[in-house]
mmCIF file of N, CA, C and O in Angstrom:
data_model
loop_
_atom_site.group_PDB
_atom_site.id
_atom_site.type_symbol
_atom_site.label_atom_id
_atom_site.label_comp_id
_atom_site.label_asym_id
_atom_site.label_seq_id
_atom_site.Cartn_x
_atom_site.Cartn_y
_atom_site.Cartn_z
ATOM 1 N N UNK A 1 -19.024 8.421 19.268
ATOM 2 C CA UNK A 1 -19.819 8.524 18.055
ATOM 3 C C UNK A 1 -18.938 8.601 16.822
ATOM 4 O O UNK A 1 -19.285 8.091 15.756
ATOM 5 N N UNK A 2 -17.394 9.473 17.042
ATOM 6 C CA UNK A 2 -17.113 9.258 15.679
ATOM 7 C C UNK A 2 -16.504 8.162 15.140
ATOM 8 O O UNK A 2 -16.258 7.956 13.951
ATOM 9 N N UNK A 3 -16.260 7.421 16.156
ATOM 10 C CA UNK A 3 -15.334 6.122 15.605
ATOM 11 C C UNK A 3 -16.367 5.357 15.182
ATOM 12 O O UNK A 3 -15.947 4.577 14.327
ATOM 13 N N UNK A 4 -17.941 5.170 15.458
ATOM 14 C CA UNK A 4 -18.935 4.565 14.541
ATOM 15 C C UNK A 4 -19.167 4.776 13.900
ATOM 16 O O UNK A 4 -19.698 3.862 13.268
ATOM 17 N N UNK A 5 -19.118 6.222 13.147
ATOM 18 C CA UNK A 5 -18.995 6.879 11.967
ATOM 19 C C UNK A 5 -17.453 5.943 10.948
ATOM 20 O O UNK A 5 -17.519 5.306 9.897
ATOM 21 N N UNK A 6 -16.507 6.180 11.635
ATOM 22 C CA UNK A 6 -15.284 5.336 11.068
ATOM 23 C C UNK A 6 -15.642 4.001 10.503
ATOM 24 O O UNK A 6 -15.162 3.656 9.423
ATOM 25 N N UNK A 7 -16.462 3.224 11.176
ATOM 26 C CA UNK A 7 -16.137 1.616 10.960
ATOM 27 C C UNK A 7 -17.385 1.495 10.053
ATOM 28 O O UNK A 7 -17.748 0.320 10.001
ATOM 29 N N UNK A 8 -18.195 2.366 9.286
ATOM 30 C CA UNK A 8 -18.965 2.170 8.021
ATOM 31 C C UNK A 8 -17.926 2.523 7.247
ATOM 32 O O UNK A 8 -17.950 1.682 6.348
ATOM 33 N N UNK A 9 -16.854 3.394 7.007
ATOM 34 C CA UNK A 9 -15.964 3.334 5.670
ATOM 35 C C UNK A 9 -15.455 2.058 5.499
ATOM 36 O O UNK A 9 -15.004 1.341 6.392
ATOM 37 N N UNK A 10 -15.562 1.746 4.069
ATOM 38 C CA UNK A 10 -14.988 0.648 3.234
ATOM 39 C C UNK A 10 -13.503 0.496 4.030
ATOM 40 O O UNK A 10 -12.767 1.347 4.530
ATOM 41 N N UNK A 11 -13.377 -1.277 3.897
ATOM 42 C CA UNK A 11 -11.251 -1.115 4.493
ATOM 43 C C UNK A 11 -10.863 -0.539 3.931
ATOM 44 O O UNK A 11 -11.442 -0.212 2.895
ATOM 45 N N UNK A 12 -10.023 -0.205 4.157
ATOM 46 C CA UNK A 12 -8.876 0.684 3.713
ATOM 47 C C UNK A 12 -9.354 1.660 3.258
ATOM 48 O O UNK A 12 -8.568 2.604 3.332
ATOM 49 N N UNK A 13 -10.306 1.908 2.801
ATOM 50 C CA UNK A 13 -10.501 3.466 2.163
ATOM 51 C C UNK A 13 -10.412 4.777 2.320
ATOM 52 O O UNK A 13 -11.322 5.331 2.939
ATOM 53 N N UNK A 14 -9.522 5.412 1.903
ATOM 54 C CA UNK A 14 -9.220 6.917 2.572
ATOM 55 C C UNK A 14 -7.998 6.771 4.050
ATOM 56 O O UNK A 14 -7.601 7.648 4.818
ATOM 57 N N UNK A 15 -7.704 5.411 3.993
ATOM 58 C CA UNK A 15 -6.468 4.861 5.471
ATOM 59 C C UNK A 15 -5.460 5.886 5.370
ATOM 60 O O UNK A 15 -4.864 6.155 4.327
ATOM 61 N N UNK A 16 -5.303 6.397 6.373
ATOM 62 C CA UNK A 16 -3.395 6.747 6.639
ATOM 63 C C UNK A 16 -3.015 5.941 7.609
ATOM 64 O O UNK A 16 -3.703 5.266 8.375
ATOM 65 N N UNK A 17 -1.653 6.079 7.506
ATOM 66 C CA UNK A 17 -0.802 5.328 7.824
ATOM 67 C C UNK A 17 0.577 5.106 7.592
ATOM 68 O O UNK A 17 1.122 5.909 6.834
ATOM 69 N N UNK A 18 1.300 4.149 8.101
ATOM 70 C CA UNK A 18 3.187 3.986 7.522
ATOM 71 C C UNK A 18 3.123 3.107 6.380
ATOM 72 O O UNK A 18 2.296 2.199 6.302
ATOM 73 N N UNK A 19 4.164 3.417 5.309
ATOM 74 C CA UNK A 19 4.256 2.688 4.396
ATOM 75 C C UNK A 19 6.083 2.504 4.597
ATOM 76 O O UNK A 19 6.966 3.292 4.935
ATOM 77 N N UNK A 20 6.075 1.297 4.264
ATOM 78 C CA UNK A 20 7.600 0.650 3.453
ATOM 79 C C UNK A 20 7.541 0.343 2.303
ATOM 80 O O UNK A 20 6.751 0.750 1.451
ATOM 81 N N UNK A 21 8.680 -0.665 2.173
ATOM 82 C CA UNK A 21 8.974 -1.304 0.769
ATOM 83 C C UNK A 21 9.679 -2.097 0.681
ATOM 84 O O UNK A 21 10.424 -2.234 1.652
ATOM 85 N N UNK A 22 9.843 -2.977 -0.391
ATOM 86 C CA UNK A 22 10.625 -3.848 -0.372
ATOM 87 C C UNK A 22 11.265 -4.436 -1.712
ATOM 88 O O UNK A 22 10.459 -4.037 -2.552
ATOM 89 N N UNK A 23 12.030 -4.994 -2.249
ATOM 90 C CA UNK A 23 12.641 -5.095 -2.962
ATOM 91 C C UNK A 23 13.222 -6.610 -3.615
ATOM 92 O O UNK A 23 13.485 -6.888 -4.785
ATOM 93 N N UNK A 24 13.279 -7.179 -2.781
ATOM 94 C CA UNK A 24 13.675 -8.400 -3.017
ATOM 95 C C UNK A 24 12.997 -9.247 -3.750
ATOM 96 O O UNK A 24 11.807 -9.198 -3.440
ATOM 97 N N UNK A 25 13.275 -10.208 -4.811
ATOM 98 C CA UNK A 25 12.732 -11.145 -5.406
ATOM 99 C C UNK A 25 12.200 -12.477 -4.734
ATOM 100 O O UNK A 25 13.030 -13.181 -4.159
ATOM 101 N N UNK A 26 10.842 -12.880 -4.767
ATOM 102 C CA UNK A 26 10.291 -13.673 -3.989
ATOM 103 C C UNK A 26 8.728 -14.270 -4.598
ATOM 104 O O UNK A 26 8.223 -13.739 -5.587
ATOM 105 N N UNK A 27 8.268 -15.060 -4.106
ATOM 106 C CA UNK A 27 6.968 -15.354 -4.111
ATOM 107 C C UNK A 27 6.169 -15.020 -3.697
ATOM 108 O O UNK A 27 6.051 -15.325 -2.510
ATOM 109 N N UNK A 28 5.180 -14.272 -4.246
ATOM 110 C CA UNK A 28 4.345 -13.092 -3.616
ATOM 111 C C UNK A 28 2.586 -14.254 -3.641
ATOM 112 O O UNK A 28 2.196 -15.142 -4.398
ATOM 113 N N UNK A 29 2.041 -13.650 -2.497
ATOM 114 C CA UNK A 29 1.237 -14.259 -2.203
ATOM 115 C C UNK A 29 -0.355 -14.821 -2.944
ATOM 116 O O UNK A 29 -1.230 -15.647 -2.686
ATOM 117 N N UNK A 30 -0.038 -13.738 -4.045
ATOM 118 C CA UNK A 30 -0.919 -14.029 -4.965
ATOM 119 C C UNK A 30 -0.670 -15.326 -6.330
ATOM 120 O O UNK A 30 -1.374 -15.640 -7.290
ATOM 121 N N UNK A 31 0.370 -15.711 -5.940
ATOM 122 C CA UNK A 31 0.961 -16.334 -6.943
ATOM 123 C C UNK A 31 2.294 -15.845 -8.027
ATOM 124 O O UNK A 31 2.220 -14.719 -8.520
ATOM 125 N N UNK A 32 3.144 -16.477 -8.267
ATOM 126 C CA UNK A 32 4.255 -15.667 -9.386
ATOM 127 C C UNK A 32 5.268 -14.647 -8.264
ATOM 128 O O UNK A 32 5.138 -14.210 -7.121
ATOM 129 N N UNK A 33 6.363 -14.583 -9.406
ATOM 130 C CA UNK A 33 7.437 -14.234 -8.355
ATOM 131 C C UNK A 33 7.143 -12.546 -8.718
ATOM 132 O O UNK A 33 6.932 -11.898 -9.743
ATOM 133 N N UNK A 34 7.287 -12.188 -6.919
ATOM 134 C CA UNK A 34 8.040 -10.213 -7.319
ATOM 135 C C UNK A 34 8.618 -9.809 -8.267
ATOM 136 O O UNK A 34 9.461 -10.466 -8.879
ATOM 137 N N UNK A 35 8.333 -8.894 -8.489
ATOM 138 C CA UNK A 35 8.938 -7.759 -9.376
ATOM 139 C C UNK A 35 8.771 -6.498 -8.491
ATOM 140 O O UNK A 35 7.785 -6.153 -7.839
ATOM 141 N N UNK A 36 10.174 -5.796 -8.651
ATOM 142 C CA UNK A 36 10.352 -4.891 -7.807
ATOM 143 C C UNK A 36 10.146 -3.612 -8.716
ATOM 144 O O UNK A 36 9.900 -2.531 -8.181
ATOM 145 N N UNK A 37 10.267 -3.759 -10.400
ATOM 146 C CA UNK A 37 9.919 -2.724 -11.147
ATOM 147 C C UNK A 37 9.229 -2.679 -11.451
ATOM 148 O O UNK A 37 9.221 -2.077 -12.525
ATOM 149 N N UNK A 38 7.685 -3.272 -10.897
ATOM 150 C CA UNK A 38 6.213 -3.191 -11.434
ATOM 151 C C UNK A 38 5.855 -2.162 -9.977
ATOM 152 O O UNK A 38 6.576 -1.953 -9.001
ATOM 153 N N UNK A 39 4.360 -1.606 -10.304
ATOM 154 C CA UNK A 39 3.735 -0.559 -9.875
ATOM 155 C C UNK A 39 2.767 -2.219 -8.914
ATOM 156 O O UNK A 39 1.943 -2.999 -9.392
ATOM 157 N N UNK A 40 3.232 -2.178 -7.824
ATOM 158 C CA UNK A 40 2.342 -3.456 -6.737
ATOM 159 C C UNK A 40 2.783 -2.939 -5.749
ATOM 160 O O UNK A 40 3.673 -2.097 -5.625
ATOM 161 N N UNK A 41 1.838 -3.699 -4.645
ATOM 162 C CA UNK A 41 2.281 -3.513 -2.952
ATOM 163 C C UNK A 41 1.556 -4.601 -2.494
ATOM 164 O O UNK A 41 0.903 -5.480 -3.057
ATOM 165 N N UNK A 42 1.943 -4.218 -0.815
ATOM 166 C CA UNK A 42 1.087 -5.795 -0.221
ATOM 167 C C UNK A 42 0.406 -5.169 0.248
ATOM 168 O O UNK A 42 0.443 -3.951 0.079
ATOM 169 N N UNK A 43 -0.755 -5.956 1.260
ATOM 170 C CA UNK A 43 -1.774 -5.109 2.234
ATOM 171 C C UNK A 43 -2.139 -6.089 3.171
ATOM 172 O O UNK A 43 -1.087 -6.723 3.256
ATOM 173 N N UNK A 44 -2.941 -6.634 3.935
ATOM 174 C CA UNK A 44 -2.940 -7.351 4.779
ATOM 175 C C UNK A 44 -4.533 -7.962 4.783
ATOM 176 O O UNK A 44 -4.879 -8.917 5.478
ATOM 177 N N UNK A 45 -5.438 -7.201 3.850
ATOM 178 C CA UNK A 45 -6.720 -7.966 3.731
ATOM 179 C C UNK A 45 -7.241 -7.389 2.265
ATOM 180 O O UNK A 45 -8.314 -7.841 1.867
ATOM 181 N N UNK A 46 -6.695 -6.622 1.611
ATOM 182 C CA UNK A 46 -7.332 -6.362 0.503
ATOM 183 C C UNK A 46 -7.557 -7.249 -0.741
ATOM 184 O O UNK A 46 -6.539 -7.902 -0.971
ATOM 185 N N UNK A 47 -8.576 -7.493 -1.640
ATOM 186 C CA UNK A 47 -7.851 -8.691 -2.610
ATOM 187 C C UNK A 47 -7.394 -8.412 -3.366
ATOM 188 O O UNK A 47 -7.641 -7.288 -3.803
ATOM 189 N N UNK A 48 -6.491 -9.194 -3.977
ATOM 190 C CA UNK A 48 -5.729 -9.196 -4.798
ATOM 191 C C UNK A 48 -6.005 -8.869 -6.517
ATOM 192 O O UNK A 48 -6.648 -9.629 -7.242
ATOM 193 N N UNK A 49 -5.730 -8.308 -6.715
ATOM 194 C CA UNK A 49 -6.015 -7.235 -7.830
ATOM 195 C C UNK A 49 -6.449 -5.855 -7.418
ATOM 196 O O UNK A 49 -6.373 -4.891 -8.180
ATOM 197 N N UNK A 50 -6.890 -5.794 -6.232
ATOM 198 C CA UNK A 50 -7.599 -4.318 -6.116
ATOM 199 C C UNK A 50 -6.688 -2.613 -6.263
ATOM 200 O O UNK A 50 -6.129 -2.154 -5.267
ATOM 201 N N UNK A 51 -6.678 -2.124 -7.133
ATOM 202 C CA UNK A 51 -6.551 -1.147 -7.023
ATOM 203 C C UNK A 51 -6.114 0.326 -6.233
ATOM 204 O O UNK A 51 -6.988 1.123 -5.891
ATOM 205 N N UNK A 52 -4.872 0.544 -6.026
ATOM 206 C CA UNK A 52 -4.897 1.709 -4.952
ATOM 207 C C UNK A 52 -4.521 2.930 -5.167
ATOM 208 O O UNK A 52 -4.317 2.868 -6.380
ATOM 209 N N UNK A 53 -4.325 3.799 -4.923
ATOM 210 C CA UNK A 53 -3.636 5.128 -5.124
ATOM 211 C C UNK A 53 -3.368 5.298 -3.276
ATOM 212 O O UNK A 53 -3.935 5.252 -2.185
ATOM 213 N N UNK A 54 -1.599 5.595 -4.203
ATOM 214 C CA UNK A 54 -1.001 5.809 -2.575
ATOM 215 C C UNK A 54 -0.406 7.109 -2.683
ATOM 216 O O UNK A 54 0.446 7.339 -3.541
ATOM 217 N N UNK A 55 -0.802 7.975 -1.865
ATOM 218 C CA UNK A 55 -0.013 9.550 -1.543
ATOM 219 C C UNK A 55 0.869 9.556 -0.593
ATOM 220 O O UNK A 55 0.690 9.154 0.557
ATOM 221 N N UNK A 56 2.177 10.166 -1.202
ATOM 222 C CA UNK A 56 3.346 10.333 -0.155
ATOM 223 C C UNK A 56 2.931 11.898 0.780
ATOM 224 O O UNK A 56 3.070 12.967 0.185
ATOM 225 N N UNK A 57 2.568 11.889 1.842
ATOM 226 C CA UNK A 57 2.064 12.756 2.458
ATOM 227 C C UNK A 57 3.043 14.087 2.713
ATOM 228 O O UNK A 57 2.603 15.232 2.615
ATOM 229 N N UNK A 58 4.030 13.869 2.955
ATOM 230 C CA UNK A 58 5.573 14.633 2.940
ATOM 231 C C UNK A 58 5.355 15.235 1.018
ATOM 232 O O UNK A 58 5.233 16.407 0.662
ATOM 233 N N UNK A 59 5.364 14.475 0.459
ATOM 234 C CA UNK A 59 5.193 15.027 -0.766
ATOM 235 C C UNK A 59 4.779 15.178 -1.456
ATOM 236 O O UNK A 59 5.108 15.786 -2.475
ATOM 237 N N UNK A 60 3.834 14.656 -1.160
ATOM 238 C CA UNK A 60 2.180 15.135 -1.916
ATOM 239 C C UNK A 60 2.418 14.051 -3.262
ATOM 240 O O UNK A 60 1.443 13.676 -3.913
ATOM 241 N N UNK A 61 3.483 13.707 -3.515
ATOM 242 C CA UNK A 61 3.511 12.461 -5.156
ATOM 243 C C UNK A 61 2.417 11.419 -4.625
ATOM 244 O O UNK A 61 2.132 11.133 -3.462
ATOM 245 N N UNK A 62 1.911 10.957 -5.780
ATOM 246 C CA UNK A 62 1.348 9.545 -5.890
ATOM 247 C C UNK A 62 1.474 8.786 -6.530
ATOM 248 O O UNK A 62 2.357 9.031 -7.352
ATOM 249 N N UNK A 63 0.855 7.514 -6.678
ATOM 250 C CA UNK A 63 1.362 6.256 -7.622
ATOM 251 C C UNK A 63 -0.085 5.169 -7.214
ATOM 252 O O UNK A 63 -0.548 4.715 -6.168
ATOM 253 N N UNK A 64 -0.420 5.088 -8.598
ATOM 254 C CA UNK A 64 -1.059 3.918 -8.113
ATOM 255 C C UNK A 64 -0.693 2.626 -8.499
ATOM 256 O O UNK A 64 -0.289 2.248 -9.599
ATOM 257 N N UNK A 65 -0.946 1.756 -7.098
ATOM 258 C CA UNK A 65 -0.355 0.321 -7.625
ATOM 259 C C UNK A 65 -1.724 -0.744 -7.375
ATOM 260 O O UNK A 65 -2.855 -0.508 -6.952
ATOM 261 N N UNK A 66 -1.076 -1.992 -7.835
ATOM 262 C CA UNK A 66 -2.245 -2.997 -7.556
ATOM 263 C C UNK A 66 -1.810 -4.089 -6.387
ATOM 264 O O UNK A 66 -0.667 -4.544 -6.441
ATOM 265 N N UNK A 67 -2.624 -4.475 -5.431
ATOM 266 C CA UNK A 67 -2.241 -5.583 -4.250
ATOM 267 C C UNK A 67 -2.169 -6.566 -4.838
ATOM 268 O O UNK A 67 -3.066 -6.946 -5.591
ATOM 269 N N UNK A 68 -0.924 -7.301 -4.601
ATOM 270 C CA UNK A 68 -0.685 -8.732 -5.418
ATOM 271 C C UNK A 68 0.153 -9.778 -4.203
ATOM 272 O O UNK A 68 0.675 -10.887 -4.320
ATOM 273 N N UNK A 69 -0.005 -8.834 -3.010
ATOM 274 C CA UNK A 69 0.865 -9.621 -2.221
ATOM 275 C C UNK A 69 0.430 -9.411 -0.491
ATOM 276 O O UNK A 69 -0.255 -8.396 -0.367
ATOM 277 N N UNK A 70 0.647 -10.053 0.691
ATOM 278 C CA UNK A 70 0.029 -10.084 1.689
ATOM 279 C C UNK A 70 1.059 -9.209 2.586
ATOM 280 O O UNK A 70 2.248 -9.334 2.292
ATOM 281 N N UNK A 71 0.751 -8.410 3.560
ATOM 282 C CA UNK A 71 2.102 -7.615 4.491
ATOM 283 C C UNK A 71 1.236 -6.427 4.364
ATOM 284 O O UNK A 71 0.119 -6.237 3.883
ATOM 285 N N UNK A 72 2.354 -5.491 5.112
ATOM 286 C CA UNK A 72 3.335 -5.577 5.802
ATOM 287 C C UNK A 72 2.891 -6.562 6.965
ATOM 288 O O UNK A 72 1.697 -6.740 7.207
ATOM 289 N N UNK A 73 3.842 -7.157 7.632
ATOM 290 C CA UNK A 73 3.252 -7.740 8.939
ATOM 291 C C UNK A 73 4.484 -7.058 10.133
ATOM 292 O O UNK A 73 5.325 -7.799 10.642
ATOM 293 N N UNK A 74 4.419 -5.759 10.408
ATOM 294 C CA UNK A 74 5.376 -4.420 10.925
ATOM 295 C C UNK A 74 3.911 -3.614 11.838
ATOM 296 O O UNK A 74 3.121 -3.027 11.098
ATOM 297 N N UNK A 75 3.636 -3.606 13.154
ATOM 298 C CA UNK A 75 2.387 -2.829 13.529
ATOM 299 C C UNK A 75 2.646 -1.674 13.144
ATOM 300 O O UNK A 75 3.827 -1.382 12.950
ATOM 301 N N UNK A 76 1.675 -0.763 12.941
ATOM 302 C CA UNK A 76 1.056 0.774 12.171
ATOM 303 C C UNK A 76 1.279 0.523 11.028
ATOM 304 O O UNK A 76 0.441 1.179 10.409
ATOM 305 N N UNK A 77 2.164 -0.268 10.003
ATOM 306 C CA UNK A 77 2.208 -0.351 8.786
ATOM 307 C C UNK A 77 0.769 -0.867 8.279
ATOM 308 O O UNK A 77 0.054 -1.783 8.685
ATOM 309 N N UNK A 78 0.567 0.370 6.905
ATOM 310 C CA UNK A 78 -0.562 -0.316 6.532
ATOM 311 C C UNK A 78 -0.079 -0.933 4.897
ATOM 312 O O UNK A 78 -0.887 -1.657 4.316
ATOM 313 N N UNK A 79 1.120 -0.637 4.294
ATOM 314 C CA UNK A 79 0.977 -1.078 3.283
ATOM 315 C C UNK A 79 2.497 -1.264 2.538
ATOM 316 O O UNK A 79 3.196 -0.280 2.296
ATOM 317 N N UNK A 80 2.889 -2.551 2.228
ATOM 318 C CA UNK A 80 4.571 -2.379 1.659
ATOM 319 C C UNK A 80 4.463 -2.462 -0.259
ATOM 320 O O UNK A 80 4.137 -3.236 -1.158
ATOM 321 N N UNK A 81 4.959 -1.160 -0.049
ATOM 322 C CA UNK A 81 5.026 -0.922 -1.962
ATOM 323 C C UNK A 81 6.270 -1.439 -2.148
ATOM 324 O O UNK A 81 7.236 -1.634 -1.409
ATOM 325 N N UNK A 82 5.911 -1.707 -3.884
ATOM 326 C CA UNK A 82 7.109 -2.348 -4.424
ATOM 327 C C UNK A 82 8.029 -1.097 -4.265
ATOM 328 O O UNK A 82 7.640 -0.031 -3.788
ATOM 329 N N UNK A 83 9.378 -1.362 -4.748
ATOM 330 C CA UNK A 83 11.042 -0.310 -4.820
ATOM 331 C C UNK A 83 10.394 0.577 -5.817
ATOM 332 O O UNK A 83 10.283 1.778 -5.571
ATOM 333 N N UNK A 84 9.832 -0.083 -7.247
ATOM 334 C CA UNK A 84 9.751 0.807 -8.256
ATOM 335 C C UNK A 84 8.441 1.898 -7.599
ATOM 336 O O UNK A 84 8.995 2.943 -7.257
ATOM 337 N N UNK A 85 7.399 1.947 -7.414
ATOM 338 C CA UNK A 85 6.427 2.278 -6.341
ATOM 339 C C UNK A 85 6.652 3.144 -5.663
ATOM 340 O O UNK A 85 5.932 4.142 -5.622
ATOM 341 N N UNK A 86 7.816 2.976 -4.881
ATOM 342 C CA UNK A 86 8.546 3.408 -3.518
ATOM 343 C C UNK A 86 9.212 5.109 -4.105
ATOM 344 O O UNK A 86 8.988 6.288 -3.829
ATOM 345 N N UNK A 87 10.235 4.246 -5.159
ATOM 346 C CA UNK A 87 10.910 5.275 -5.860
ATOM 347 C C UNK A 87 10.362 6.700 -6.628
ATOM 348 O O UNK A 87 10.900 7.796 -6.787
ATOM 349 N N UNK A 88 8.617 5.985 -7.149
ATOM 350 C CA UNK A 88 8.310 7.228 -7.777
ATOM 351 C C UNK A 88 7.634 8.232 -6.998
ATOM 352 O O UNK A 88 7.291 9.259 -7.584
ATOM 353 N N UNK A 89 7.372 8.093 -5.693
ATOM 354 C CA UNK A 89 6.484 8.924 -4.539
ATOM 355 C C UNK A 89 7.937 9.346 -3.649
ATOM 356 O O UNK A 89 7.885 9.841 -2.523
ATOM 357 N N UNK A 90 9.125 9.074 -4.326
ATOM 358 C CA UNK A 90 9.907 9.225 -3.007
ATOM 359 C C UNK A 90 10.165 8.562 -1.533
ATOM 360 O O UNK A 90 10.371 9.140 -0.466
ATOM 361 N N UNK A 91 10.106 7.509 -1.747
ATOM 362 C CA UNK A 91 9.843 6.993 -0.680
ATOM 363 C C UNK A 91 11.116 6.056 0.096
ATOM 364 O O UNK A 91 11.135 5.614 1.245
ATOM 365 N N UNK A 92 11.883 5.971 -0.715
ATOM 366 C CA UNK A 92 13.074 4.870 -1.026
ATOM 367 C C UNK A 92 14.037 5.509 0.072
ATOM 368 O O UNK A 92 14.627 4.794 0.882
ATOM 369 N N UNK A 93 14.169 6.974 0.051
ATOM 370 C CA UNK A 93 14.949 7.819 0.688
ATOM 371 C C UNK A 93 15.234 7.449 2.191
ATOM 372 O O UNK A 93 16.276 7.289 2.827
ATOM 373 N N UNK A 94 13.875 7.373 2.512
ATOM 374 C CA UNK A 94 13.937 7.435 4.007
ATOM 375 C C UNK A 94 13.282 5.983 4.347
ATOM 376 O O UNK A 94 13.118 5.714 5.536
ATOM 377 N N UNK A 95 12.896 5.025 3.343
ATOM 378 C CA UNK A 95 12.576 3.631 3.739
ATOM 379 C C UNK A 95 11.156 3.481 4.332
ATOM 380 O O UNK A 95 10.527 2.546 3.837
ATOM 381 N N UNK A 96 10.513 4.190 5.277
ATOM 382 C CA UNK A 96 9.291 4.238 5.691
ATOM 383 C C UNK A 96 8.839 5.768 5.632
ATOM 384 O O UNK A 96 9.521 6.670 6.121
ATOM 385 N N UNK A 97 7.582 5.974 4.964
ATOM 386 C CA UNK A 97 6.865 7.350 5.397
ATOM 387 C C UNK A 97 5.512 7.533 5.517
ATOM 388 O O UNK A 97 4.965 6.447 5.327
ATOM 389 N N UNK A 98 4.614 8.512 5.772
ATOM 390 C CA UNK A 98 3.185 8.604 5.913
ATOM 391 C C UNK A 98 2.677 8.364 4.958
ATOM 392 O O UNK A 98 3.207 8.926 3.999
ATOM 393 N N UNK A 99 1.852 7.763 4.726
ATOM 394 C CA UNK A 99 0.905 7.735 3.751
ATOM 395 C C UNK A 99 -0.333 7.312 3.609
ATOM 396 O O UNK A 99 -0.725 6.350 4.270
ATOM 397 N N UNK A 100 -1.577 8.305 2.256
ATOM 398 C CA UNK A 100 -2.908 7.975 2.511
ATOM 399 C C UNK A 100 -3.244 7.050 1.643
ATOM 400 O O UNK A 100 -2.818 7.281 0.511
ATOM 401 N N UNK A 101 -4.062 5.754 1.805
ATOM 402 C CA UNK A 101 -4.327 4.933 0.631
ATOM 403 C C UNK A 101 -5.939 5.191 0.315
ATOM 404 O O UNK A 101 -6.761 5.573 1.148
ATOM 405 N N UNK A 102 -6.245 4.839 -1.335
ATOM 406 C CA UNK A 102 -7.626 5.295 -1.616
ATOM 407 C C UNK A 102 -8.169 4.125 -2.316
ATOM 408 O O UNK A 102 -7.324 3.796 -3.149
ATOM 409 N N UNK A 103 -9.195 3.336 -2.367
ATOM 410 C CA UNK A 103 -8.962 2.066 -3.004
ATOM 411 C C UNK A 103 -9.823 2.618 -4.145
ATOM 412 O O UNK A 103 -10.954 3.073 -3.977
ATOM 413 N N UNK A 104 -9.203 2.540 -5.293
ATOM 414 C CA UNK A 104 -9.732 2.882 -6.451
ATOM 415 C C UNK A 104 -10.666 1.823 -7.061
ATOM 416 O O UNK A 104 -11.571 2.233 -7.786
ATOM 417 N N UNK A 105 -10.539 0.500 -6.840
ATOM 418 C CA UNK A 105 -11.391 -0.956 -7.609
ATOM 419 C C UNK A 105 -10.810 -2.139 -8.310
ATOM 420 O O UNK A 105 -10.041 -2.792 -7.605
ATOM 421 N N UNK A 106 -10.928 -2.424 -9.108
ATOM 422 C CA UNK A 106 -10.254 -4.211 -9.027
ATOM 423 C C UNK A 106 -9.996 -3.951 -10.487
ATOM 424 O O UNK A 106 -9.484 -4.824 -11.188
#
């Protein structure tokens, strides 16, 4: 019963999960190249523009960024933030950590 309770929440909404990051300059799937000092991440079905707030669970920081790009494609990963992203939740340190995503809107 509770996992049918689960699969009425919106995707992603309220998700935990592993987060990375990444850094490199590239062509991101929405169109236009990365930027690693903008507030973005990827996700694997959300659209593009949507809205997130991501909590570093270890540290309670957050950041919200916008999906502009497709990934992680890493199983349990649910979401790769940009470096700048990464950096302000702490995250850079240890390269992957827990985290809850909340989809805020487009």
């Amino acid at each position: 019963r509770g996992h049918a309770n689960r699969q009425r929440v919106p995707v992603a909404s309220g998700q935990f999960g592993m987060a990375s990051y990444y850094k490199h300059g590239q062509l991101v799937a929405s169109g236009g190249r990365f930027n690693p000092g903008a507030m973005t991440a990827a996700h694997p079905t959300l659209p593009f523009g949507t809205r997130v707030r991501v909590t570093h669970l270890a540290s309670g920081r957050t950041v919200e960024v916008r999906i502009t790009d497709r990934g992680p494609f890493i199983a349990g990963r649910i979401l790769d933030l940009s470096k700048a992203a990464a950096d302000f939740i702490g995250l850079t340190a240890s390269g992957v950590a827990r985290v809850s995503m909340t989809i805020l809107g487009r």
